[in-house]
Structures are given as C-alpha cells and as structure tokens.
Short mmCIF file of C-alpha atoms in Angstrom, two decimals:
data_model
loop_
_atom_site.label_atom_id
_atom_site.label_comp_id
_atom_site.label_asym_id
_atom_site.label_seq_id
_atom_site.Cartn_x
_atom_site.Cartn_y
_atom_site.Cartn_z
CA MET C 1 129.38 85.00 110.33
CA ARG C 2 129.05 83.49 114.42
CA THR C 3 130.90 85.53 116.32
CA GLU C 4 129.46 84.84 119.80
CA SER C 5 130.39 87.29 122.99
CA PRO C 6 127.45 88.03 125.86
CA ARG C 7 128.34 91.83 125.28
CA HIS C 8 128.76 91.34 121.26
CA GLN C 9 126.12 88.95 120.55
CA SER C 10 123.57 88.59 116.82
CA ARG C 11 122.25 91.19 116.74
CA LEU C 12 119.14 89.21 114.38
CA ARG C 13 119.60 85.58 114.27
CA ILE C 14 117.24 83.80 111.62
CA SER C 15 117.37 79.44 112.15
CA GLY C 16 115.31 77.28 109.21
CA VAL C 17 112.53 79.58 108.60
CA TRP C 18 110.38 77.95 106.06
CA LYS C 19 107.82 79.68 104.17
CA ALA C 20 105.34 78.77 101.91
CA TYR C 21 102.63 81.53 99.86
CA GLY C 22 99.66 78.35 98.87
CA ARG C 23 101.45 75.71 97.20
CA ARG C 24 104.41 77.19 96.80
CA GLN C 25 107.25 77.11 98.87
CA VAL C 26 109.55 80.28 99.12
CA LEU C 27 112.02 79.86 101.75
CA ARG C 28 112.73 76.01 103.31
CA GLY C 29 115.33 76.73 105.74
CA ALA C 30 117.04 79.65 106.10
CA ASP C 31 119.43 80.77 108.30
CA LEU C 32 121.00 83.98 108.73
CA ASP C 33 123.08 85.29 111.46
CA VAL C 34 124.06 89.18 111.38
CA PRO C 35 126.68 90.76 114.44
CA PRO C 36 126.25 94.29 115.59
CA GLY C 37 129.12 96.00 113.56
CA THR C 38 128.31 94.09 110.10
CA LEU C 39 127.06 95.67 106.92
CA VAL C 40 125.53 92.32 104.22
CA GLY C 41 123.72 91.90 101.53
CA VAL C 42 121.33 89.54 100.37
CA VAL C 43 120.31 89.27 96.58
CA GLY C 44 119.22 87.08 94.89
CA GLU C 45 116.68 86.16 91.58
CA ASN C 46 113.28 88.26 91.14
CA GLY C 47 110.91 85.61 93.05
CA ALA C 48 113.84 83.73 95.01
CA GLY C 49 112.10 85.45 98.40
CA LYS C 50 113.97 88.35 99.33
CA SER C 51 111.36 90.17 100.46
CA THR C 52 109.58 87.45 102.65
CA LEU C 53 113.11 86.67 104.21
CA LEU C 54 113.15 90.01 105.27
CA ARG C 55 109.41 90.92 106.11
CA ILE C 56 109.67 87.40 108.38
CA ALA C 57 112.88 89.18 109.83
CA VAL C 58 111.63 92.58 111.26
CA GLY C 59 108.06 89.95 112.09
CA GLN C 60 105.85 91.89 109.92
CA LEU C 61 104.76 87.84 108.35
CA PRO C 62 104.98 84.77 110.35
CA PRO C 63 107.79 82.61 109.75
CA ASP C 64 106.38 78.89 109.49
CA ARG C 65 108.58 77.09 111.04
CA GLY C 66 111.65 78.67 112.62
CA THR C 67 112.64 81.00 114.30
CA VAL C 68 113.93 85.26 114.23
CA VAL C 69 115.86 86.29 116.93
CA ARG C 70 116.23 89.88 117.26
CA THR C 71 118.22 92.73 119.68
CA GLY C 72 117.31 96.03 119.86
CA ALA C 73 115.36 98.42 118.34
CA VAL C 74 114.91 97.68 114.45
CA GLY C 75 114.49 99.89 111.54
CA TYR C 76 113.35 98.59 108.67
CA CYS C 77 112.85 100.22 105.49
CA PRO C 78 110.18 98.77 102.52
CA GLN C 79 110.99 97.33 98.85
CA HIS C 80 108.07 99.77 98.46
CA ALA C 81 107.63 104.03 99.95
CA VAL C 82 104.58 102.74 102.56
CA LEU C 83 103.02 106.09 103.33
CA ASN C 84 100.56 107.75 103.78
CA ASP C 85 99.26 110.00 100.99
CA SER C 86 96.73 112.59 102.42
CA PHE C 87 100.18 113.23 104.32
CA THR C 88 103.03 115.62 104.63
CA VAL C 89 106.71 114.88 105.54
CA MET C 90 106.27 116.82 108.74
CA GLN C 91 103.73 114.46 109.54
CA HIS C 92 104.59 111.09 108.12
CA LEU C 93 107.58 112.45 111.03
CA ARG C 94 105.80 113.46 114.09
CA LEU C 95 103.76 110.62 113.72
CA PHE C 96 106.93 107.66 113.77
CA GLN C 97 108.41 110.77 116.54
CA VAL C 98 105.82 109.53 119.06
CA ALA C 99 105.76 105.75 117.64
CA TYR C 100 110.01 105.58 118.33
CA ARG C 101 109.49 107.77 121.27
CA LEU C 102 111.47 110.44 120.76
CA PRO C 103 112.24 113.57 122.44
CA THR C 104 113.73 115.56 118.77
CA LEU C 105 113.37 115.06 115.74
CA ALA C 106 116.24 116.46 115.85
CA ARG C 107 118.38 113.53 113.93
CA ALA C 108 115.85 112.71 111.39
CA HIS C 109 116.16 117.18 110.14
CA GLU C 110 119.89 115.91 109.94
CA LEU C 111 118.66 112.91 107.84
CA MET C 112 116.47 115.51 106.10
CA GLU C 113 119.93 116.73 104.99
CA LEU C 114 121.86 114.16 104.13
CA LEU C 115 119.55 112.94 102.36
CA ALA C 116 118.69 116.50 100.57
CA PHE C 117 115.13 116.68 100.55
CA ALA C 118 114.88 118.83 104.03
CA ASP C 119 113.22 121.65 101.84
CA CYS C 120 110.07 119.51 101.09
CA GLY C 121 108.82 119.02 105.16
CA ARG C 122 105.76 121.01 104.68
CA GLN C 123 104.18 118.47 101.09
CA ARG C 124 101.91 115.75 101.24
CA SER C 125 104.13 112.57 99.82
CA GLU C 126 101.50 111.67 97.14
CA GLU C 127 103.32 115.39 95.71
CA LEU C 128 106.91 113.99 96.00
CA SER C 129 108.07 113.14 92.99
CA GLY C 130 108.92 108.65 93.71
CA GLY C 131 112.77 109.33 94.35
CA THR C 132 112.29 111.76 97.78
CA ARG C 133 109.25 109.16 98.35
CA GLN C 134 112.03 106.64 99.09
CA LYS C 135 114.57 109.05 100.90
CA LEU C 136 111.25 109.30 103.85
CA ASN C 137 110.35 105.94 103.48
CA LEU C 138 114.14 104.97 104.22
CA LEU C 139 114.44 107.47 106.64
CA LEU C 140 111.58 106.52 108.64
CA ALA C 141 113.21 103.42 109.17
CA LEU C 142 116.50 105.22 110.33
CA MET C 143 114.95 108.28 112.23
CA HIS C 144 115.34 106.78 115.60
CA ASP C 145 119.12 105.61 115.39
CA PRO C 146 118.40 101.83 116.12
CA HIS C 147 120.85 98.85 116.26
CA LEU C 148 119.41 96.64 113.95
CA LEU C 149 118.64 98.48 110.69
CA VAL C 150 117.13 96.11 107.35
CA LEU C 151 116.48 97.65 103.75
CA ASP C 152 115.24 96.21 100.80
CA GLU C 153 116.34 97.92 98.30
CA PRO C 154 116.21 101.41 99.97
CA TYR C 155 117.58 103.43 96.77
CA GLN C 156 114.81 102.25 93.80
CA GLY C 157 114.42 106.26 92.57
CA PHE C 158 117.51 107.24 93.90
CA ASP C 159 120.10 109.62 91.96
CA TRP C 160 123.62 108.97 91.56
CA ASP C 161 124.73 111.05 94.15
CA THR C 162 121.91 110.42 97.20
CA HIS C 163 122.65 107.01 95.92
CA GLN C 164 127.00 107.58 96.76
CA ARG C 165 125.85 109.58 99.44
CA PHE C 166 123.67 106.80 101.31
CA TRP C 167 126.70 103.73 100.81
CA ALA C 168 128.52 106.90 103.04
CA LEU C 169 125.84 106.79 105.18
CA ALA C 170 125.32 102.17 105.95
CA ASP C 171 129.85 102.23 106.26
CA ARG C 172 129.50 104.98 108.61
CA LEU C 173 126.87 103.88 110.96
CA ARG C 174 128.32 99.68 110.30
CA ASP C 175 131.42 101.91 111.19
CA GLU C 176 129.12 102.60 114.32
CA GLY C 177 128.37 99.40 115.50
CA ARG C 178 125.54 99.15 113.85
CA SER C 179 124.37 96.40 112.38
CA ILE C 180 122.74 96.48 108.49
CA VAL C 181 120.61 93.94 105.56
CA VAL C 182 119.62 94.97 102.33
CA VAL C 183 118.61 93.27 100.07
CA SER C 184 120.69 94.40 96.59
CA HIS C 185 120.47 94.13 93.06
CA LEU C 186 123.96 96.06 91.76
CA LEU C 187 126.85 93.95 91.93
CA HIS C 188 128.89 97.45 91.89
CA ASP C 189 127.54 97.59 95.45
CA LEU C 190 129.04 94.72 96.74
CA ARG C 191 131.92 96.25 98.28
CA HIS C 192 130.26 97.66 100.71
CA PHE C 193 129.48 94.30 102.43
CA ASP C 194 130.99 92.41 105.51
CA ALA C 195 129.27 89.42 104.03
CA VAL C 196 126.76 88.41 101.01
CA GLY C 197 123.66 85.31 101.81
CA HIS C 198 122.96 84.96 97.93
CA LEU C 199 119.29 83.71 98.44
CA ARG C 200 118.50 79.89 96.48
CA GLU C 201 115.99 77.44 96.55
CA GLY C 202 114.90 79.01 99.57
CA ARG C 203 117.95 79.19 101.58
CA LEU C 204 121.07 81.48 102.75
CA ASP C 205 124.04 80.39 101.22
CA ILE C 206 126.37 82.84 102.28
CA GLU C 207 129.84 84.64 101.44
CA GLU C 208 131.73 86.23 103.07
CA LEU C 209 133.88 88.56 101.16
CA THR C 210 136.96 91.15 102.45
CA ARG C 211 137.06 95.02 101.96
CA MET R 1 100.27 109.03 129.67
CA ARG R 2 102.13 111.69 128.21
CA LEU R 3 102.78 109.41 125.47
CA ARG R 4 99.24 108.19 125.23
CA ARG R 5 97.69 111.97 124.48
CA ALA R 6 100.93 112.32 122.33
CA ALA R 7 100.36 109.68 119.92
CA PHE R 8 96.03 109.70 120.33
CA THR R 9 96.46 114.00 119.06
CA GLU R 10 98.85 113.24 116.63
CA MET R 11 96.81 110.45 115.47
CA LEU R 12 93.60 112.87 115.74
CA ARG R 13 95.34 115.61 114.15
CA CYS R 14 96.71 114.20 111.13
CA THR R 15 93.45 112.39 110.23
CA LEU R 16 90.82 114.85 110.25
CA LEU R 17 93.27 117.40 107.82
CA GLY R 18 93.19 114.16 105.62
CA HIS R 19 89.96 114.35 105.70
CA LEU R 20 90.01 118.18 104.53
CA ARG R 21 92.29 117.22 101.88
CA ASN R 22 90.39 114.84 100.50
CA ARG R 23 89.30 117.36 97.97
CA MET R 24 85.87 114.86 96.26
CA ALA R 25 85.23 114.34 100.37
CA VAL R 26 85.02 117.94 100.63
CA LEU R 27 83.26 118.43 97.02
CA LEU R 28 80.92 115.15 98.37
CA ALA R 29 80.12 116.43 102.09
CA VAL R 30 79.28 119.93 100.79
CA VAL R 31 78.04 119.75 97.07
CA PHE R 32 76.72 116.55 97.23
CA ILE R 33 74.20 116.76 100.26
CA PRO R 34 72.33 119.68 99.58
CA VAL R 35 72.32 118.87 95.98
CA TRP R 36 70.18 115.45 97.05
CA ILE R 37 67.80 117.11 98.85
CA ALA R 38 67.22 119.82 96.35
CA VAL R 39 66.30 116.60 93.92
CA ALA R 40 63.66 114.81 96.33
CA ARG R 41 61.77 118.46 97.14
CA LEU R 42 62.34 119.49 93.52
CA CYS R 43 61.19 116.02 91.71
CA ALA R 44 58.51 113.66 94.54
CA SER R 45 54.71 115.12 94.19
CA ASP R 46 53.52 117.18 96.58
CA GLN R 47 50.91 114.39 97.52
CA ALA R 48 50.43 114.17 101.16
CA VAL R 49 51.38 110.31 102.41
CA ARG R 50 50.88 108.37 105.12
CA PHE R 51 52.80 106.07 106.93
CA SER R 52 53.44 104.44 110.28
CA LEU R 53 55.78 104.68 112.27
CA ASP R 54 56.75 101.62 114.38
CA SER R 55 58.92 103.21 116.85
CA ALA R 56 56.56 106.30 117.80
CA GLY R 57 53.40 103.42 117.59
CA VAL R 58 51.95 106.02 115.09
CA ASP R 59 51.05 107.00 112.40
CA ALA R 60 52.62 110.39 110.44
CA GLN R 61 51.39 112.51 107.95
CA ALA R 62 53.82 114.06 105.68
CA ARG R 63 54.02 115.46 102.11
CA ALA R 64 55.88 112.86 100.20
CA SER R 65 58.51 115.97 98.54
CA GLN R 66 59.36 116.47 102.52
CA VAL R 67 59.35 112.23 103.16
CA SER R 68 61.70 111.91 100.78
CA GLN R 69 63.74 115.21 101.75
CA VAL R 70 64.52 113.20 105.18
CA VAL R 71 65.05 109.82 103.92
CA ASN R 72 67.33 111.12 101.10
CA ALA R 73 69.58 113.48 103.25
CA LEU R 74 69.45 110.28 105.66
CA ALA R 75 71.13 108.72 102.36
CA ALA R 76 73.36 111.73 101.64
CA VAL R 77 75.32 110.86 105.49
CA THR R 78 75.92 107.55 104.58
CA LEU R 79 76.69 107.60 102.12
CA VAL R 80 79.00 110.15 102.68
CA THR R 81 80.66 109.69 105.52
CA GLY R 82 80.06 105.71 104.69
CA PHE R 83 82.86 106.05 101.64
CA VAL R 84 84.95 108.71 103.28
CA MET R 85 85.28 106.60 106.76
CA PHE R 86 86.45 103.45 104.33
CA MET R 87 88.67 105.44 102.14
CA GLU R 88 90.62 106.60 104.92
CA THR R 89 90.74 103.21 105.76
CA PHE R 90 92.15 102.28 103.42
CA LYS R 91 94.35 104.61 101.99
CA ALA R 92 96.12 104.26 105.75
CA GLY R 93 95.96 100.76 106.57
CA GLU R 94 99.54 100.19 105.56
CA THR R 95 101.09 103.30 107.24
CA ASP R 96 99.14 102.39 109.84
CA ARG R 97 100.84 98.31 110.01
CA ARG R 98 104.70 100.16 108.97
CA LEU R 99 104.05 102.64 112.57
CA LEU R 100 102.31 99.59 114.55
CA LEU R 101 105.70 97.40 114.16
CA ALA R 102 107.80 100.55 114.91
CA GLY R 103 105.84 101.01 118.14
CA TYR R 104 102.86 103.17 117.76
CA PRO R 105 100.53 102.47 120.79
CA ARG R 106 98.05 100.38 119.14
CA THR R 107 94.93 101.57 121.54
CA TRP R 108 95.09 105.37 120.69
CA MET R 109 95.46 104.62 117.33
CA LEU R 110 92.30 103.50 117.04
CA LEU R 111 91.18 105.74 119.76
CA ALA R 112 92.05 108.36 117.76
CA LYS R 113 90.37 107.08 114.51
CA VAL R 114 87.30 106.18 115.77
CA THR R 115 86.99 109.23 117.98
CA ALA R 116 87.66 111.24 113.72
CA VAL R 117 84.15 109.53 113.15
CA ALA R 118 82.31 110.35 115.51
CA LEU R 119 83.86 113.87 114.70
CA VAL R 120 83.31 113.51 111.44
CA SER R 121 79.61 112.95 111.60
CA ALA R 122 78.76 115.74 113.91
CA LEU R 123 79.63 118.12 111.68
CA LEU R 124 77.86 116.23 108.43
CA ALA R 125 74.79 115.44 110.81
CA LEU R 126 74.59 119.69 111.40
CA TYR R 127 75.01 121.09 108.12
CA THR R 128 72.62 118.66 106.67
CA THR R 129 70.20 119.41 109.21
CA ALA R 130 70.74 123.76 108.89
CA VAL R 131 70.19 123.16 104.88
CA LEU R 132 66.45 120.57 105.55
CA TRP R 133 66.13 122.87 108.35
CA SER R 134 65.50 125.69 105.68
CA SER R 135 64.01 123.38 103.16
CA LEU R 136 60.86 122.65 105.42
CA PRO R 137 59.34 123.42 108.41
CA VAL R 138 61.19 120.18 111.03
CA SER R 139 59.79 120.22 114.56
CA GLN R 140 62.66 119.03 116.42
CA PRO R 141 65.69 120.01 114.82
CA GLY R 142 67.08 118.40 117.86
CA PRO R 143 66.11 114.72 117.77
CA LEU R 144 66.62 115.43 113.67
CA ALA R 145 70.41 115.95 113.87
CA LEU R 146 70.95 113.57 116.47
CA ALA R 147 69.52 110.79 113.95
CA LEU R 148 71.57 112.74 110.63
CA LEU R 149 74.50 111.90 113.16
CA GLY R 150 73.24 108.61 114.02
CA ALA R 151 73.24 107.25 111.05
CA GLY R 152 76.33 109.17 109.39
CA LEU R 153 78.04 107.14 113.06
CA ALA R 154 76.61 104.03 111.53
CA TYR R 155 78.60 103.92 108.46
CA GLY R 156 81.44 105.70 109.27
CA GLY R 157 82.21 102.30 111.57
CA ILE R 158 80.95 100.09 108.46
CA GLY R 159 83.54 102.49 106.49
CA LEU R 160 85.67 101.58 109.25
CA LEU R 161 85.35 98.12 108.66
CA LEU R 162 85.72 97.88 105.71
CA GLY R 163 88.77 100.26 105.33
CA SER R 164 90.16 96.93 107.07
CA LEU R 165 88.12 94.36 105.51
CA VAL R 166 87.88 94.32 101.94
CA ARG R 167 91.40 93.75 99.49
CA GLY R 168 90.31 96.56 96.01
CA GLU R 169 88.77 100.47 96.04
CA LEU R 170 85.97 99.24 94.15
CA GLU R 171 85.00 96.46 96.03
CA GLY R 172 84.87 98.62 99.05
CA PHE R 173 82.91 101.42 97.69
CA PHE R 174 79.93 99.11 95.13
CA LEU R 175 80.52 98.11 99.07
CA VAL R 176 79.35 100.60 101.11
CA ILE R 177 76.85 102.72 98.22
CA MET R 178 75.46 99.22 97.37
CA LEU R 179 74.40 98.33 101.34
CA SER R 180 72.81 102.88 101.88
CA LEU R 181 71.22 102.45 98.48
CA VAL R 182 69.54 99.19 99.60
CA ASP R 183 68.70 99.96 103.21
CA THR R 184 67.48 103.72 102.77
CA GLY R 185 65.11 102.24 99.40
CA LEU R 186 63.58 100.07 102.40
CA GLN R 187 63.81 102.47 105.13
CA ASN R 188 61.81 105.12 102.77
CA PRO R 189 58.13 105.13 103.93
CA VAL R 190 57.17 106.88 100.48
CA PHE R 191 57.62 103.54 98.96
CA ASN R 192 55.31 102.02 100.76
CA VAL R 193 57.25 98.70 100.95
CA VAL R 194 55.53 95.35 102.43
CA ASP R 195 56.20 95.33 106.34
CA LEU R 196 59.27 93.28 105.92
CA THR R 197 60.05 92.09 109.30
CA GLY R 198 63.92 91.99 109.15
CA LEU R 199 63.15 95.87 108.35
CA THR R 200 64.39 96.75 112.12
CA LEU R 201 68.26 94.61 111.73
CA PHE R 202 69.29 96.89 108.74
CA PRO R 203 72.10 99.35 109.39
CA LEU R 204 69.99 102.64 109.39
CA TYR R 205 66.71 102.39 111.17
CA GLY R 206 66.46 103.59 114.26
CA ALA R 207 68.85 106.76 112.42
CA ASN R 208 65.46 106.49 110.13
CA GLN R 209 62.39 106.17 112.56
CA LEU R 210 64.25 109.32 114.98
CA ALA R 211 64.41 111.10 111.83
CA LEU R 212 60.95 110.70 110.60
CA ALA R 213 59.81 110.90 113.52
CA SER R 214 61.42 114.19 114.65
CA ALA R 215 60.61 115.73 111.86
CA PHE R 216 57.06 115.02 110.99
CA THR R 217 55.94 115.02 114.34
CA SER R 218 56.55 115.66 118.47
CA LEU R 219 57.20 112.22 119.34
CA THR R 220 60.93 111.40 119.99
CA PRO R 221 61.64 107.37 120.33
CA TRP R 222 64.58 108.14 121.93
CA SER R 223 65.65 104.39 122.02
CA HIS R 224 65.22 104.07 118.49
CA GLY R 225 68.98 106.35 118.18
CA LEU R 226 70.03 103.85 120.07
CA LEU R 227 69.82 101.35 117.88
CA SER R 228 72.49 104.11 115.50
CA LEU R 229 75.15 104.13 118.56
CA ALA R 230 74.36 99.91 118.84
CA TRP R 231 75.81 99.16 114.83
CA SER R 232 78.06 102.23 115.42
CA ALA R 233 79.33 100.33 118.08
CA ALA R 234 79.58 96.54 116.92
CA THR R 235 80.98 97.54 113.28
CA SER R 236 83.75 100.04 114.87
CA ALA R 237 85.33 97.01 117.15
CA LEU R 238 84.36 94.41 114.50
CA ALA R 239 86.73 97.53 112.12
CA LEU R 240 89.34 96.93 115.57
CA LEU R 241 89.11 93.07 115.77
CA VAL R 242 90.40 92.50 112.26
CA PHE R 243 93.26 95.62 112.57
CA HIS R 244 93.46 93.49 115.12
CA ALA R 245 93.96 89.74 114.18
CA ARG R 246 96.60 92.08 110.67
CA THR R 247 99.06 93.46 113.63
CA ARG R 248 98.90 90.89 116.30
CA PRO R 249 102.65 88.89 117.25
CA HIS R 250 103.46 86.77 115.17
CA ARG R 251 104.81 82.73 116.17
CA GLY R 252 108.60 82.33 116.01
CA CYS R 253 109.67 86.02 116.39
CA VAL R 254 111.95 87.02 119.73
CA ALA R 255 113.05 90.29 120.73
CA ALA R 256 115.69 89.31 123.27
CA ALA R 257 117.24 91.49 125.68
CA ASP R 258 119.78 93.31 124.53
CA THR R 259 122.84 94.08 126.98
CA ASP R 260 125.02 96.81 125.20
CA ALA R 261 120.93 98.77 123.47
CA PRO R 262 117.94 100.23 124.65
CA ALA R 263 114.77 98.36 124.23
CA PRO R 264 113.32 97.55 120.61
CA ALA R 265 111.00 100.37 119.59
CA ALA R 266 109.66 97.70 116.29
CA ALA R 267 107.98 94.70 116.33
CA PRO R 268 106.37 93.53 118.34
CA SER R 269 106.87 89.80 118.78
CA SER R 270 105.92 86.87 121.52
CA PRO R 271 108.50 84.46 123.12
CA ARG R 272 106.45 81.89 121.55
CA ARG R 273 108.64 79.56 119.61
CA SER R 274 108.03 77.93 116.75
CA ARG R 275 105.70 74.74 115.89
#
C-alpha cells in the first residue's frame, strides 16, 4: 500500500505507533498507509486495539510513540454514537455544518434520504432507535464529503437493507477517490476491501485483496 | 466574523433549548424554588433574630422565618443552577469534543456556554425575586435580584467546572449538593454559627451578604456582589482551561498540506514529531 507520487500522496500514514493504557501495551509499532481511492479494513480480536488505532489516526488520542500524517479533510465515525441527547437531529446537522464550514446542508439531506431516516429531523437523538442513532453518527462523519473516512464499526444496529446501502455508498466513495478505513468484524464484508489490516499483538499485518 | 456569529448563536440556541427540554431542570426551577421558600416561611419561627452584616458593618434585625426564606431562596438558586449546568456540561462533553475535532470554533463554543449560564441565572434570579417579594417585605428588590444572580453565576460556574472535571454523574450531583448545603448552612445567620474567618472564602458569601442587606436594610454592599462574579469568572475560566487541556492538539499527529484536497476540516494537529 505504498504507492506514492506528489499528486497521490497517502491520505493517512501511521508509522510506528505505540500506545499503552497503564501497564497494558495495546499498540506496538503499528504501521498503515492509506492512499487515495482505497478501502481498507481493520480486523482483530476484541481488545486488540482497533478503536485505539482509529482514535489515534484522527487525532483524538495521542500516541506514546510514532507519527500520524493525515492529508485532507477527515470524517470520523466513533464506535458508539457520540450525540447530544438534548439536541434534535437537525440541531446536530446545523452544529456540524458550522464545524465543517458548509454553505448548505444539501449533502446531509441526501444522506438522510439514502440512509432512510429523512423523517427524523425534528426528533431528539434520545428518542431515536439504536439503529437510527448510528445512522446519524455515521452521517456526521460523511456530511462534509471528506477525503479520508475513518469508520469504527459504522453499521452496528443497521438492518440488512441499510447495511447494504452503506456498502454501496462506501464502494461509490472509494471509486470517487476517497480513502476509507473501516473496522469490521464481519467476514462477508471482506469482499469490499482492497486491503485488510490484521491487528495482532499491537502490530498491523497488511493483506492485499483482489476484489 | 459570520462564522463566529453562527458558531456562537447556534450553540447558544441549542444549549438553551436543551435546558428547556430538560424536564427535571424545569421542574426544579418552577416548583422547587417556591416550595423551598414556602417551607422556610411555614417552618421557621417568627421570633426576631439579630445578626451582624459584616458587609455593611451593622447589625440587622428580622424575623427568623423571613431570614430563612432569603437563605432558602439562595440555596434553591445555587442548587438549580449548579445542577443544570453540571448536567448540561457533563452530557454534552463527548459531543462537544467531537464538534471541536470537526473544527467548531472553540472560543465561540465556550462563550456560548458561559452566556447560557448567565441567561439561565438571570431568569432564575428574576423569578426567585418575584417569589420572595410576594412572600415578605423586601427593602430593595433590585439589589436582591442581583445578589441572586451572583449566587446563580457562582454555582453555574461551579457546575460548568464539575461537568468538565468529574467522570461520573453521581459524583457531580453529590459535589453540587454537598457544596451548596455546606455553603448555605454555614452562611445562614439564623444558625448563628461561630464567627469563622474562612466563611468569606465560600462561593456564596458575597451573594449572601448582599441579599440579606438588600432584603432587610437600606444599605447595599455592592462590592460583596462582585465576590460572586469573581467566583463565577474563576470557575468558568478553570472549566475553560480543563476543556482546552482535554481537547488540545496532540503530539505525533500532523495534518499535511494536500495537493488535491481542501484544508483539513478535522483533527487539530501540531507539526511536532514524536518523542
């Protein structure tokens, strides 16, 4: 995954990242390169450090050692829906519109249609079902059409149709040149990936796949 | 400028609407304040008590039930503002950090939150003054309202700070309730607590002195009202500091210049290399 040219530099490069929680060493020199137009899966056992790696990748958590270089706008979808229960769906969209400096919410509305929750705009996030909360969680990562998407099990609680729509969207975004990193547990998701990083003993073993 | 205004007004609007949707907070504000004042009126004796007002340098005299009503009003305002601000800050913490990571202007987010504290405190002060005025003869309702505003601001700031500091909801509730109980209990002149010099350092001291002087004398120790503002400013500033420390850019992360993409919308980064 090291295709490099001035025009197609890596969107995300993680080099020799180490991270420990107290005495528990979670990452031991993990490396990952994500060029434009690739969909990379990250798999590993529970507690292997997948979420830690992604949080370090987006700058939410500092690595103990190593470097992370990101290029272009980033969209991060955390594993558990991070929403304010007092706010409605529309209020979330307007606040993130300010954060991303978006002139309109046209793309957010398109994504709401695509993910089939366009009629939930006036509902507070605490009133939403688990699956719909996760849809909003994902939408907040996608609504500014970022060049790098870092998604931590983004489809938890999705019904099968929405799950399929998510993968169709991910494939389309990859074909449009976006770089996508997805943590996944599901074997049948593997066919979507260009490469899979197996997180074992704190290191990522990259396996190139042919789709 | 347009972005700053949008960041400020959108966050302020959402925060205030969030408070209104918090049924527990609204119930506390509308019901608890008059009930707690009524409890003092009904339960405390009508005997006259004499107490010294350090702030005005005089002794004042009033019925115990009337003094208790003013003290209970202060206690209710501190509990409600402390509770509301703690809950809001605590519940919004994770989403606020996500918004900052996405590029929300930090200063304007924080200013909106502090403005929300001020507006909620002002509304509660007006409401509580009206309830008190209908229940006892208040000498100076204007300064009394300002004293209640000061109490609300001081405990609003404390709620903001605890909301950014503590890890558990229960810890925050306990700390707000405990601090308010100890503070109002020690400041209550009816209890005739021994003269403790340390009392002046408590958050409610200034507001309590101004409230008692405004309710029962014609004197107005304005400088004591400023003590509450100092408490509010200090706790809000500390809350901002904690917030800043928790959301600061990390070492080892670099947002590189992109040749074919717009500037990063997320991930505040510092161009420093790893250790």
